[in-house]
Tab-separated table of C-alpha atoms and ligand atoms in Angstrom:
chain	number	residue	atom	x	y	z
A	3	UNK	CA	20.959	25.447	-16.284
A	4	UNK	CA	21.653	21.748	-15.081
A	5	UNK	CA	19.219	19.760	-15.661
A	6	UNK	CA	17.443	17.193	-13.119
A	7	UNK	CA	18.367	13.671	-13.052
A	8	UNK	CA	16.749	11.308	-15.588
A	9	UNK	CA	15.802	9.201	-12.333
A	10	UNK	CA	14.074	12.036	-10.574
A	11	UNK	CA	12.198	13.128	-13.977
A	12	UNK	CA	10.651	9.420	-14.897
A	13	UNK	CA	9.107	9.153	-11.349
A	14	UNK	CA	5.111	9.256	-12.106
A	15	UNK	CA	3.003	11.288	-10.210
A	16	UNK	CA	0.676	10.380	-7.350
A	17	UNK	CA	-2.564	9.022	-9.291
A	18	UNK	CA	-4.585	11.282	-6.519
A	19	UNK	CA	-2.664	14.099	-6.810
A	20	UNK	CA	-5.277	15.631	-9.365
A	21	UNK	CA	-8.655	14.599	-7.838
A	22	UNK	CA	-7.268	16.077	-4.413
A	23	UNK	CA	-6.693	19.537	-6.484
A	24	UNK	CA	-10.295	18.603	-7.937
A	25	UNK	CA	-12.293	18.117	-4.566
A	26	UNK	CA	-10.509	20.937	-2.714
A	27	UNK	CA	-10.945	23.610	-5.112
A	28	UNK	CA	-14.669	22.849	-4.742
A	29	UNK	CA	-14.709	22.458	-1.202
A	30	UNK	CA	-12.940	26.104	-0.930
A	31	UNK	CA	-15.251	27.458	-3.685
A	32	UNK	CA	-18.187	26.610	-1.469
A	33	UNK	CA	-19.452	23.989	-3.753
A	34	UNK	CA	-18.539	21.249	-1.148
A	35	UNK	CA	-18.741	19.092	0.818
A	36	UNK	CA	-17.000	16.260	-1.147
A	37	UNK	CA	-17.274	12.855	-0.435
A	38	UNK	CA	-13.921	12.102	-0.466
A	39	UNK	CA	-12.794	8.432	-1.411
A	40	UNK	CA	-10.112	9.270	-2.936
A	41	UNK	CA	-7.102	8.477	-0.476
A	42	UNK	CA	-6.843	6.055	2.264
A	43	UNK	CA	-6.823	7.630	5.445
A	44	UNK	CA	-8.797	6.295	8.484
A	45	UNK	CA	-11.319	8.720	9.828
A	46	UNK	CA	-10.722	7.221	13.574
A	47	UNK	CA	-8.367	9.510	16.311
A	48	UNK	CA	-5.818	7.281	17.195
A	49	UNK	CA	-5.962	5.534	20.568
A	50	UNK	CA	-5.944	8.420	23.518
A	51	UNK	CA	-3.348	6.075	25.536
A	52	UNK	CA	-0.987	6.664	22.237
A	53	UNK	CA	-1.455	10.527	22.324
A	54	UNK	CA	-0.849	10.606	26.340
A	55	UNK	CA	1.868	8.626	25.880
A	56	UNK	CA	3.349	10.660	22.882
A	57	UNK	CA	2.703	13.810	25.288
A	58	UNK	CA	4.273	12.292	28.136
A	59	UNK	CA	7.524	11.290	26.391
A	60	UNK	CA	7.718	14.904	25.250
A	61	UNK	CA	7.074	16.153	28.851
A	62	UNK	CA	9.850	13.441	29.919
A	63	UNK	CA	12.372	14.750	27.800
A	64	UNK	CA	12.298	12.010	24.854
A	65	UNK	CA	13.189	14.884	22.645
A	66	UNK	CA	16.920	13.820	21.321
A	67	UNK	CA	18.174	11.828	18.425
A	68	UNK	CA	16.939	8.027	19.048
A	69	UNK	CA	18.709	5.340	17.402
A	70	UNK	CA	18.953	5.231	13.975
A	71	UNK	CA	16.903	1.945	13.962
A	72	UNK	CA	14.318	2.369	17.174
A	73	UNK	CA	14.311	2.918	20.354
A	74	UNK	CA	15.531	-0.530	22.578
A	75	UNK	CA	12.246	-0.761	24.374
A	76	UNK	CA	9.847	-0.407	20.972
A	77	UNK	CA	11.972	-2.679	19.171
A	78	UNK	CA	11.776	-5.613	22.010
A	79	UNK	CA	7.403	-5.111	22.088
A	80	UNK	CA	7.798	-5.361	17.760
A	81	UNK	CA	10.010	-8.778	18.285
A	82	UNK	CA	7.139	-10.175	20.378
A	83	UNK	CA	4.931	-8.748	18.449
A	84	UNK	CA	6.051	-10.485	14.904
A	85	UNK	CA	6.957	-13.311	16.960
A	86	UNK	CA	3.340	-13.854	18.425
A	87	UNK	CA	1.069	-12.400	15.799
A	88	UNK	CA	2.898	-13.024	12.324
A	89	UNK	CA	4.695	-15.971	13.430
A	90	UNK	CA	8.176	-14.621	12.410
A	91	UNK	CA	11.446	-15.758	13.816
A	92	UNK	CA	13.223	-12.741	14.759
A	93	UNK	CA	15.783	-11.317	17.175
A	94	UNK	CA	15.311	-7.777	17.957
A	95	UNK	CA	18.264	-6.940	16.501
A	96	UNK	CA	16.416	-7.671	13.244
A	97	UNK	CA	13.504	-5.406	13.798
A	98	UNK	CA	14.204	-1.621	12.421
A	99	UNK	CA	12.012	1.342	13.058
A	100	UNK	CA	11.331	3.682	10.326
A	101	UNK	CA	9.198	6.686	9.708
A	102	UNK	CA	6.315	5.129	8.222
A	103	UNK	CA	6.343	1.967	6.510
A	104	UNK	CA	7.100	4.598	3.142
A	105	UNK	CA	10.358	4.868	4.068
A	106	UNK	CA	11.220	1.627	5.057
A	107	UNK	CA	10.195	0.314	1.495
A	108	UNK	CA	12.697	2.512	-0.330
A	109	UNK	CA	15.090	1.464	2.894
A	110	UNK	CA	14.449	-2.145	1.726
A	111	UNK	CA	15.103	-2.029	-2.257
A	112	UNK	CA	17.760	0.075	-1.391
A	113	UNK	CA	19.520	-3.133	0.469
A	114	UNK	CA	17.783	-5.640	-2.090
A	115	UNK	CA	18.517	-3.797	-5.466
A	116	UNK	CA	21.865	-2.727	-7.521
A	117	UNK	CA	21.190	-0.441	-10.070
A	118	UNK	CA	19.484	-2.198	-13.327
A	119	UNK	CA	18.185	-4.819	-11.299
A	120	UNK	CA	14.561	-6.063	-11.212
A	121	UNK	CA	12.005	-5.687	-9.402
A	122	UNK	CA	8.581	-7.695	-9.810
A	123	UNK	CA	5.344	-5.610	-9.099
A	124	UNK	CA	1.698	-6.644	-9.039
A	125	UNK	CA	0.289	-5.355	-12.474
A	126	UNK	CA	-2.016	-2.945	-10.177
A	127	UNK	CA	-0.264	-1.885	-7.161
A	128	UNK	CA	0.022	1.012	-4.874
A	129	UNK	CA	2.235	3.797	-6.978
A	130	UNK	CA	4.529	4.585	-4.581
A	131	UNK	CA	6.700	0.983	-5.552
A	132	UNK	CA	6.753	2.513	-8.457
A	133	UNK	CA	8.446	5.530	-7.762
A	134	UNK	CA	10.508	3.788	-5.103
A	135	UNK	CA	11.935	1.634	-7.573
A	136	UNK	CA	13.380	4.789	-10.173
A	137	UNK	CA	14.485	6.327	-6.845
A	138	UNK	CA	16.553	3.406	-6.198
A	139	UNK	CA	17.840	3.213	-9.833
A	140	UNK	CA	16.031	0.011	-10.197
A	141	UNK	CA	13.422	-1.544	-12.542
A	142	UNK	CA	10.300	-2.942	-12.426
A	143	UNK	CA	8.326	-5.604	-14.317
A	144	UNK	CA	5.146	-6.462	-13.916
A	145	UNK	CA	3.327	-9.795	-12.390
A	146	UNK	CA	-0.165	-10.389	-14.093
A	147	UNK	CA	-3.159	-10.498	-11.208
A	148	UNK	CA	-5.906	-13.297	-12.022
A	149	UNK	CA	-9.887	-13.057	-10.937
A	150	UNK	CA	-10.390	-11.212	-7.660
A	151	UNK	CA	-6.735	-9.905	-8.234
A	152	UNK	CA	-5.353	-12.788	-7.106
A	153	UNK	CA	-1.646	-13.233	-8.197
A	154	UNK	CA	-1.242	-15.821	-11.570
A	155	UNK	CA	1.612	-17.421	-10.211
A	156	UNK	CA	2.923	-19.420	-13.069
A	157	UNK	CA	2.398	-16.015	-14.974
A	158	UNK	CA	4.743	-14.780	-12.268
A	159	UNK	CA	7.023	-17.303	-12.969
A	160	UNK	CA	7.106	-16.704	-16.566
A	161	UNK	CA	7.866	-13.037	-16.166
A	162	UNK	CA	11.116	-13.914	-13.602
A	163	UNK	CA	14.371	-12.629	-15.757
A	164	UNK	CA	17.703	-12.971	-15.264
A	165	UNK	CA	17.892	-9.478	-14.181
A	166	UNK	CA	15.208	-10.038	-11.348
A	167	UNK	CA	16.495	-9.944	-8.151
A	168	UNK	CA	13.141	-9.031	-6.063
A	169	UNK	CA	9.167	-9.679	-5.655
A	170	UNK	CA	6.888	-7.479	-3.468
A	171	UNK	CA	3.670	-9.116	-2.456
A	172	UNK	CA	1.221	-6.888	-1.166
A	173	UNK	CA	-1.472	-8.298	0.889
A	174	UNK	CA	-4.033	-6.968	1.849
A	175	UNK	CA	-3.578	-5.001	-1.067
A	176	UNK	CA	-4.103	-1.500	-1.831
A	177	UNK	CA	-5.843	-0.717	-4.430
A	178	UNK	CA	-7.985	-3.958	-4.926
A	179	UNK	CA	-8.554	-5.373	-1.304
A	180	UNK	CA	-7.564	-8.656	-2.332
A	181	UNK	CA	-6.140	-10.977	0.398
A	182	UNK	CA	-3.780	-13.286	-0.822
A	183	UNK	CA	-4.704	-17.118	0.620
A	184	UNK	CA	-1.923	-19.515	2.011
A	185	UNK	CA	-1.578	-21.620	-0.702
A	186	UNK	CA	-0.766	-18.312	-3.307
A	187	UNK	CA	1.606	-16.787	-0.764
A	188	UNK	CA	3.057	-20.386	-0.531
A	189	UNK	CA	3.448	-20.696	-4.117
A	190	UNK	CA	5.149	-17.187	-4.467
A	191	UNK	CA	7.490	-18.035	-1.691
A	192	UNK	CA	8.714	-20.973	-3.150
A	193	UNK	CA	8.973	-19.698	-6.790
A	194	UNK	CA	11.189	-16.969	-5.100
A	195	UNK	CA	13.173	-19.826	-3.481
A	196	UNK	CA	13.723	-21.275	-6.497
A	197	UNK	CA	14.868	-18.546	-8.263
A	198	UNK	CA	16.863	-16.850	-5.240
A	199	UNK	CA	14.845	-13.835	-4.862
A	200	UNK	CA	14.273	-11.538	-2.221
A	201	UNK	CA	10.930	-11.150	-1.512
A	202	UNK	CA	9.550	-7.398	0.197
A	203	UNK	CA	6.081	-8.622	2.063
A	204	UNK	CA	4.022	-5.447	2.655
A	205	UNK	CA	1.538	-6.216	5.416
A	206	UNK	CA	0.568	-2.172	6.265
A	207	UNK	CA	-3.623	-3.796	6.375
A	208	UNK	CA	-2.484	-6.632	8.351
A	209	UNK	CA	-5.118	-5.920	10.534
A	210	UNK	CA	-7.732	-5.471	8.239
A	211	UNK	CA	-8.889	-8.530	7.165
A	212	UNK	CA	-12.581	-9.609	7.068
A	213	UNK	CA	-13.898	-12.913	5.992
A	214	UNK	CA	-10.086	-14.701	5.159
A	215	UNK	CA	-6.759	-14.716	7.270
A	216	UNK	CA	-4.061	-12.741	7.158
A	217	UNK	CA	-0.719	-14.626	6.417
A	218	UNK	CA	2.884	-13.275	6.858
A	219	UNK	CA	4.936	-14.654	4.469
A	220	UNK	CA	7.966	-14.097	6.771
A	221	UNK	CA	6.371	-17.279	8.802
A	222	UNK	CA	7.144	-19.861	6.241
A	223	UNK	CA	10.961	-19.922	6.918
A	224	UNK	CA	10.575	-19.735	10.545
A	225	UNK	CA	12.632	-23.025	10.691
A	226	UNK	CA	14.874	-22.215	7.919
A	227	UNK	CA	18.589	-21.288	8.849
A	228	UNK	CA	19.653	-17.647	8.435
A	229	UNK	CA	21.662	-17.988	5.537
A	230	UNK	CA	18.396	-19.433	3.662
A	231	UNK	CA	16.235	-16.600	4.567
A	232	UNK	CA	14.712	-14.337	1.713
A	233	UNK	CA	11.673	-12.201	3.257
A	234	UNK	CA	11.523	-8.944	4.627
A	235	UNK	CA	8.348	-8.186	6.169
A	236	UNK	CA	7.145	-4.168	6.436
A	237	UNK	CA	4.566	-2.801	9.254
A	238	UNK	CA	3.275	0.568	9.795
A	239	UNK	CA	1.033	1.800	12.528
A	240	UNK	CA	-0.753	3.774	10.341
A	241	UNK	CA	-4.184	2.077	9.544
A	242	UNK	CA	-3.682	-0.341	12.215
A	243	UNK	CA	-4.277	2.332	14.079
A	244	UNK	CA	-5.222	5.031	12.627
A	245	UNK	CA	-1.996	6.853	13.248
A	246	UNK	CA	-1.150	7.904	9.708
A	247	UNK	CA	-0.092	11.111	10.485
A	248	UNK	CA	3.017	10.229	13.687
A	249	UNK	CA	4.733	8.350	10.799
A	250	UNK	CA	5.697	5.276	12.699
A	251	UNK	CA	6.520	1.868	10.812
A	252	UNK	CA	9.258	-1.221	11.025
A	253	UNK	CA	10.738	-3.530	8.885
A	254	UNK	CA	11.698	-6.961	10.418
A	255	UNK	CA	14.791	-7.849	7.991
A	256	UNK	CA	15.109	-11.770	6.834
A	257	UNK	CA	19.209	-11.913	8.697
A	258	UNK	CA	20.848	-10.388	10.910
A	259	UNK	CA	23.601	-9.182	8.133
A	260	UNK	CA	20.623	-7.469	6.319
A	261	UNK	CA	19.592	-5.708	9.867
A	262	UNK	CA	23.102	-4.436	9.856
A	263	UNK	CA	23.538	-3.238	6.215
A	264	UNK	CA	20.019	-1.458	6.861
A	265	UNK	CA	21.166	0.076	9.846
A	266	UNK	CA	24.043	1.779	7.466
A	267	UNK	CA	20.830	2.949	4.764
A	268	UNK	CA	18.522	4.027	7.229
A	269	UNK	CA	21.487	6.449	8.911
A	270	UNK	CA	21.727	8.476	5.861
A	271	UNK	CA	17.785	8.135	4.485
A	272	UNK	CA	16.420	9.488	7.885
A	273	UNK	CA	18.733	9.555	10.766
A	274	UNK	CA	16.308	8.581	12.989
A	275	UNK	CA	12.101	8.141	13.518
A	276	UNK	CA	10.971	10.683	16.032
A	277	UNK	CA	11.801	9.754	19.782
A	278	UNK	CA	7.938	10.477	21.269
A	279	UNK	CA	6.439	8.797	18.408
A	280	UNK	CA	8.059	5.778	19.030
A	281	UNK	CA	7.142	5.589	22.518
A	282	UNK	CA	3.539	6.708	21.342
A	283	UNK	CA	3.651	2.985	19.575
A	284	UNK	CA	5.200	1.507	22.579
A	285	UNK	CA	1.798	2.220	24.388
A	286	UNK	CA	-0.250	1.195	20.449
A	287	UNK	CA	0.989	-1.926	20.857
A	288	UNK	CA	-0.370	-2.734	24.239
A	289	UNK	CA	-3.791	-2.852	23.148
A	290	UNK	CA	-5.722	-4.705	20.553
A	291	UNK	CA	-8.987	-3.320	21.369
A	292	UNK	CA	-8.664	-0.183	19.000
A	293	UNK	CA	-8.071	-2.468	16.199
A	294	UNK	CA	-11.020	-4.302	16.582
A	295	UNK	CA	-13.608	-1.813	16.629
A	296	UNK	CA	-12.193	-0.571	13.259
A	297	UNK	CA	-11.766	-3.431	11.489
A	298	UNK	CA	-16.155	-3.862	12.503
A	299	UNK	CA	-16.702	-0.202	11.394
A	300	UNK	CA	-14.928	-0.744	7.691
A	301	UNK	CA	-16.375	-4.611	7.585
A	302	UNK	CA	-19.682	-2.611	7.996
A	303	UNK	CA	-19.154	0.084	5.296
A	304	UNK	CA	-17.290	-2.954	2.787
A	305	UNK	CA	-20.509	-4.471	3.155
A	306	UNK	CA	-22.744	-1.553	2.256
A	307	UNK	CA	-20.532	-0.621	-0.564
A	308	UNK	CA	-19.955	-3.865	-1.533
A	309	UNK	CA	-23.689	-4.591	-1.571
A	310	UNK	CA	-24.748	-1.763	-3.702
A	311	UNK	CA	-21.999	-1.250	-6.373
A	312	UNK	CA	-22.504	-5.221	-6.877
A	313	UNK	CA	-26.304	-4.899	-7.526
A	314	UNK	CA	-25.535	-1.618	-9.845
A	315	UNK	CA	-23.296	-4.653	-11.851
A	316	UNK	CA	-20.178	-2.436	-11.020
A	317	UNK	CA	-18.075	-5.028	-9.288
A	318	UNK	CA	-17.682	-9.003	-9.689
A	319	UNK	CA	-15.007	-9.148	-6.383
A	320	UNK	CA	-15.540	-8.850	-3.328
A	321	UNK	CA	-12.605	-7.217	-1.318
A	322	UNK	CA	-11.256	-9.274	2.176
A	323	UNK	CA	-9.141	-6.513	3.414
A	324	UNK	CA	-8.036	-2.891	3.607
A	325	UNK	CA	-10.647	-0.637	2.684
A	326	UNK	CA	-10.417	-0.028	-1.039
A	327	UNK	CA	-12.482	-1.839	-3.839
A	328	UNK	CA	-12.100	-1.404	-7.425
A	329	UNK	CA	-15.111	-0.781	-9.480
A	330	UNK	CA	-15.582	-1.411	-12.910
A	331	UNK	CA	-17.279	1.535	-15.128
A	332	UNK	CA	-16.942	0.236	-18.839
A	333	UNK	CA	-20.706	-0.109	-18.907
A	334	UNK	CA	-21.122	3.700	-18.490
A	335	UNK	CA	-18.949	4.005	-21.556
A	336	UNK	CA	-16.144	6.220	-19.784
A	337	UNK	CA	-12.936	5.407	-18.564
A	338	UNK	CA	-12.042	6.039	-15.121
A	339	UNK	CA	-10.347	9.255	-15.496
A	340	UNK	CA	-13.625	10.597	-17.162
A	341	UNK	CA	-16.095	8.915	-14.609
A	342	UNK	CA	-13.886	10.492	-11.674
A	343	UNK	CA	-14.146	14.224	-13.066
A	344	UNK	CA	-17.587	14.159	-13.817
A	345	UNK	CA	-18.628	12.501	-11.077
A	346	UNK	CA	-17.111	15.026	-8.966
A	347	UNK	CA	-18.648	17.285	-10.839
A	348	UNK	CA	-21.954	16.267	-10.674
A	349	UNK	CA	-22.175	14.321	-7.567
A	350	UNK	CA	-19.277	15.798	-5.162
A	351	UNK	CA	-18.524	12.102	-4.743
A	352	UNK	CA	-14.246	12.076	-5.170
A	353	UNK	CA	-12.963	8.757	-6.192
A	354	UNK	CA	-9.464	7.823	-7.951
A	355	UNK	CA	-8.990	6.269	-11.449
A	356	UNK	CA	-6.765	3.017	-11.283
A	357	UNK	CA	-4.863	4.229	-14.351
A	358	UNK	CA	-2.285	5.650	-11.211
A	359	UNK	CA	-1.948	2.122	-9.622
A	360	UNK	CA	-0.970	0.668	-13.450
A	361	UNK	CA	1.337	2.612	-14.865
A	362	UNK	CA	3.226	0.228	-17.367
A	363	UNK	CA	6.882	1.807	-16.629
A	364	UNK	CA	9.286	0.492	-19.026
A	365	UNK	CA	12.974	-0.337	-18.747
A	366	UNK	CA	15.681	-0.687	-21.583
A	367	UNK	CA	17.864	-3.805	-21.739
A	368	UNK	CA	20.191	-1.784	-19.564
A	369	UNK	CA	17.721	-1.331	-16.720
A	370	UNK	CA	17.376	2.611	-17.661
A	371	UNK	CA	14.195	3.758	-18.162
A	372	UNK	CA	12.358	4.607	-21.468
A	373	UNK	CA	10.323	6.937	-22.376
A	374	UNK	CA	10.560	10.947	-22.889
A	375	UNK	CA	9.495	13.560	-20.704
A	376	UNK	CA	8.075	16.434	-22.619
A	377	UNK	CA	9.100	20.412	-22.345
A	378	UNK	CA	7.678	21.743	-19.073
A	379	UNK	CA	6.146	18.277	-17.801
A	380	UNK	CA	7.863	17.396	-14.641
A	381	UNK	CA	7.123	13.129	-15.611
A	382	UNK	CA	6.871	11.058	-18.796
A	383	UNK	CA	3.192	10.618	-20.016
A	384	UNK	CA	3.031	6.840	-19.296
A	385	UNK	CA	0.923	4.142	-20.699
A	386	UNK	CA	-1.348	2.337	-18.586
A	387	UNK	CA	-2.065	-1.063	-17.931
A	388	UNK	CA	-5.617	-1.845	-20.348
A	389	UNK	CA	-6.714	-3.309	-17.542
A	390	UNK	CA	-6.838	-0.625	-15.664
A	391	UNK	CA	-8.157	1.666	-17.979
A	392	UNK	CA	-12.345	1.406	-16.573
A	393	UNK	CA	-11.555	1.046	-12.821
A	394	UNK	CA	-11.799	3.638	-10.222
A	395	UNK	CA	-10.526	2.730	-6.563
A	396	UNK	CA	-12.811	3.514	-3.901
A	397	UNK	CA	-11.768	3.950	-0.168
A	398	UNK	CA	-14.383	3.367	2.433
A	399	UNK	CA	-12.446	4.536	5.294
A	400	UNK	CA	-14.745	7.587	5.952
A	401	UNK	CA	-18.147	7.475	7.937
A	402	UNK	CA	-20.731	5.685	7.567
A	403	UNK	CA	-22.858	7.535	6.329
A	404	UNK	CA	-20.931	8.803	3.939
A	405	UNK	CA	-19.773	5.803	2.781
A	406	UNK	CA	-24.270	5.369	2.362
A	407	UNK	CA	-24.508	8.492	0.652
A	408	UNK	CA	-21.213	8.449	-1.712
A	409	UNK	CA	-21.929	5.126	-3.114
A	410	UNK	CA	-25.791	5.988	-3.461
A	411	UNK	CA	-24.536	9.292	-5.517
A	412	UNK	CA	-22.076	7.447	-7.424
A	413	UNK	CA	-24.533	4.042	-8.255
A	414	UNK	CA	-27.254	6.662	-9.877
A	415	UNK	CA	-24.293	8.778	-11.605
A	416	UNK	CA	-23.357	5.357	-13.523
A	417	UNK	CA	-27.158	4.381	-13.806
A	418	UNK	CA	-27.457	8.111	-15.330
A	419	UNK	CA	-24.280	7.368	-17.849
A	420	UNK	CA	-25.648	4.135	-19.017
A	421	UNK	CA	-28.747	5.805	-19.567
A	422	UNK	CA	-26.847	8.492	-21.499
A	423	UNK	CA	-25.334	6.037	-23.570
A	424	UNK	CA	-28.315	4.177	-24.485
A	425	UNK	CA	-29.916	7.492	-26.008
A	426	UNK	CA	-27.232	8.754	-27.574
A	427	UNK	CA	-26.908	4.622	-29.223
A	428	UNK	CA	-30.515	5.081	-30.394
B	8	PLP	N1	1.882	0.181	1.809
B	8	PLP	C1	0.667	0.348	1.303
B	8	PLP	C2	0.097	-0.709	0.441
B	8	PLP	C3	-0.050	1.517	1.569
B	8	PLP	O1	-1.284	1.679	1.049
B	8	PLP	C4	0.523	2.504	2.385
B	8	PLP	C5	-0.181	3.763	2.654
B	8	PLP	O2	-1.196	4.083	2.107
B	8	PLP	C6	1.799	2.264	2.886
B	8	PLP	C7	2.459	1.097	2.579
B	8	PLP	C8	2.541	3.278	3.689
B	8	PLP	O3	2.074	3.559	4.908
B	8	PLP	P1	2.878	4.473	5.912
B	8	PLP	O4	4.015	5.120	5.184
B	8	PLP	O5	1.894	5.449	6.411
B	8	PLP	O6	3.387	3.544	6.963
């Protein structure tokens, strides 16, 4: 038999992939209900005006093949949008629709990257860059994160190779919350300047920012000829809001020579993004007032959570966006793979160990991956970032109160291993 390509092999699995299995074999088992903060999806119904006018484009006969890179009337509302909002200088010819901003990452690298070239990844960052990356017979490297994991930019700079080609900045960022200020994102624009890098802005929690602003990198070469342009910026609708499941995101691309060549990717990646989804954005995007009321309802449960874990001595951050934090267990004596399982099992609280967001993937001089995947395993076992190695990632993007009770449950679990520890030290 043939065997699968090395590429396909070294991609790491989904660090929630397990605790998912976890929670819903108890849930089925009748052992339930879970508190599940394990993955980041809003609990809010998307706007009704984007379902009617999802249904109505159906009804209307919106049911071909779109454009492979929007349809004409979403893409002009996303040009003002950037325009107004993110402060980007774009033509609509430069704004491309995808199927989730998921896609349009992979789209992206696949335009930035050659095979062998570099890539340069926040030390804890969301997996799927990683995976991206291997798909797109890439490599990545790692920048460190500081206090608050805020990016170390002159440890950034030190990492920058001849082989790098690419950053990705990720703020808001998922999994730590942090929200990059002006100055950083500065900084890592003009590094990338110097060294003629593209840079890959993910903004998917533009929206969600509490106490800080939210900057689009994109906005710094506003005045900057085409031909000097570096950044492209990726959207999604999806926690904006709360429309994870139509798949709708866009990429506004730094040229319009980079909107063309990603024109020619996205034609064979997806063909097109569904016609009534698209015009289910159209009608997103011509009302804030959605976003608002969710941004209150997860400033409200960041506080809570915030509030308690802090006092239980399990954080020393406090997240300004998305709705993740990263708590720190080393005092309970377990890493964050054991305090996940058993405090699923003893608390039906469902949280994800960071060890998934730091996967220290590691490239030969080449650009080929190393490592070994071993009889029967579908991906390499893969070292993780120390760092990493006592966080769990918490999402507070389910109700209130159980965002209250979760966090209670899981603050007396880690009181309960601490106390644990102490006998068992005696
Ligand atoms: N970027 C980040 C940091 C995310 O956390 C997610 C989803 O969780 C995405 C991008 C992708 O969002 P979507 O594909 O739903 O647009």
């Amino acid at each position: 038999m043939p065997s699968p390509s090395r590429r396909s092999q070294f991609i790491p699995f989904s660090p929630i992939r397990a605790m998912f299995r976890l929670a819903d074999e108890m849930d089925r088992a009748g052992q339930g209900p879970v508190i599940r903060f394990h993955v980041g999806d809003p609990d809010f119904a998307p706007p009704d005006s984007v379902i009617d006018a999802t249904h109505q484009a159906m009804k209307a006969g919106k049911t071909h093949y779109p454009q492979s890179v929007g349809v004409h009337e979403l893409r002009l509302a996303l040009t003002e949008k950037v325009t107004r909002r993110n402060g980007i200088a774009a033509e609509w010819e430069q704004v491309v629709v995808a199927p989730g901003s998921t896609e349009a990452l992979l789209a992206v690298m696949e335009v930035a990257l050659d095979p062998g070239d570099e890539i340069l990844l926040p030390e804890i960052y969301w997996p799927n860059y990683g995976q991206q990356t291997l798909l797109a017979s890439a490599s990545s490297a790692f920048y460190p994160l500081g206090a608050g994991y805020q990016p170390d930019v002159e440890g950034t700079r030190r990492r920058i190779t001849p082989r790098t080609r690419c950053i990705l900045v990720n703020s808001p960022s998922n999994p730590t919350g942090a929200v990059f200020p002006r100055e950083t994102l500065r900084a890592l624009y003009d590094l990338a300047r110097e060294h003629d890098l593209w840079i890959l802005s993910d903004e998917a929690y533009e929206d969600i920012v509490f106490d800080a602003e939210h900057v689009s990198l994109g906005s710094f070469e506003r005045d900057l000829p085409e031909e000097e342009r570096r950044v492209f910026s990726l959207f999604t609708f999806s926690k904006s809001y709360a429309m994870t499941g139509f798949r709708l995101g866009y990429i506004v691309s730094p040229t319009m020579s980079t909107a063309t060549i990603l024109r020619k990717t996205q034609e064979p990646l997806v063909g097109s993004t569904a016609s009534m989804i698209q015009w289910g954005g159209l009608a997103a995007l011509k009302d804030d007032g959605p976003i608002a009321v969710m941004r209150d309802a997860y400033r409200r449960r960041r506080d809570f959570a915030v509030g308690m874990l802090r006092e239980a001595g399990l954080i020393d951050y406090t997240p300004q966006g998305a709705f993740y934090v990263l708590a720190d267990v080393a005092s309970t004596g377990l890493t964050g793979e054991e305090f996940a399982t058993a405090l699923l099992e003893e608390e039906k609280v469902c949280v994800a160990p960071a060890a998934g967001f730091a996967f220290a993937l590691r490239f030969g001089a080449g650009g080929a991956p190393e490592g070994s995947v071993a009889p029967g395993a579908a991906a390499p076992d893969y070292p993780v970032n120390p760092r990493a190695r006592h966080l769990v990632r918490i999402a507070f993007c389910v109700s209130d109160e159980d965002v209250k009770e979760g966090i209670a449950r899981l603050v007396r679990f880690a009181a309960r291993c601490r106390d644990r520890r102490g006998a068992s030290a005696r």
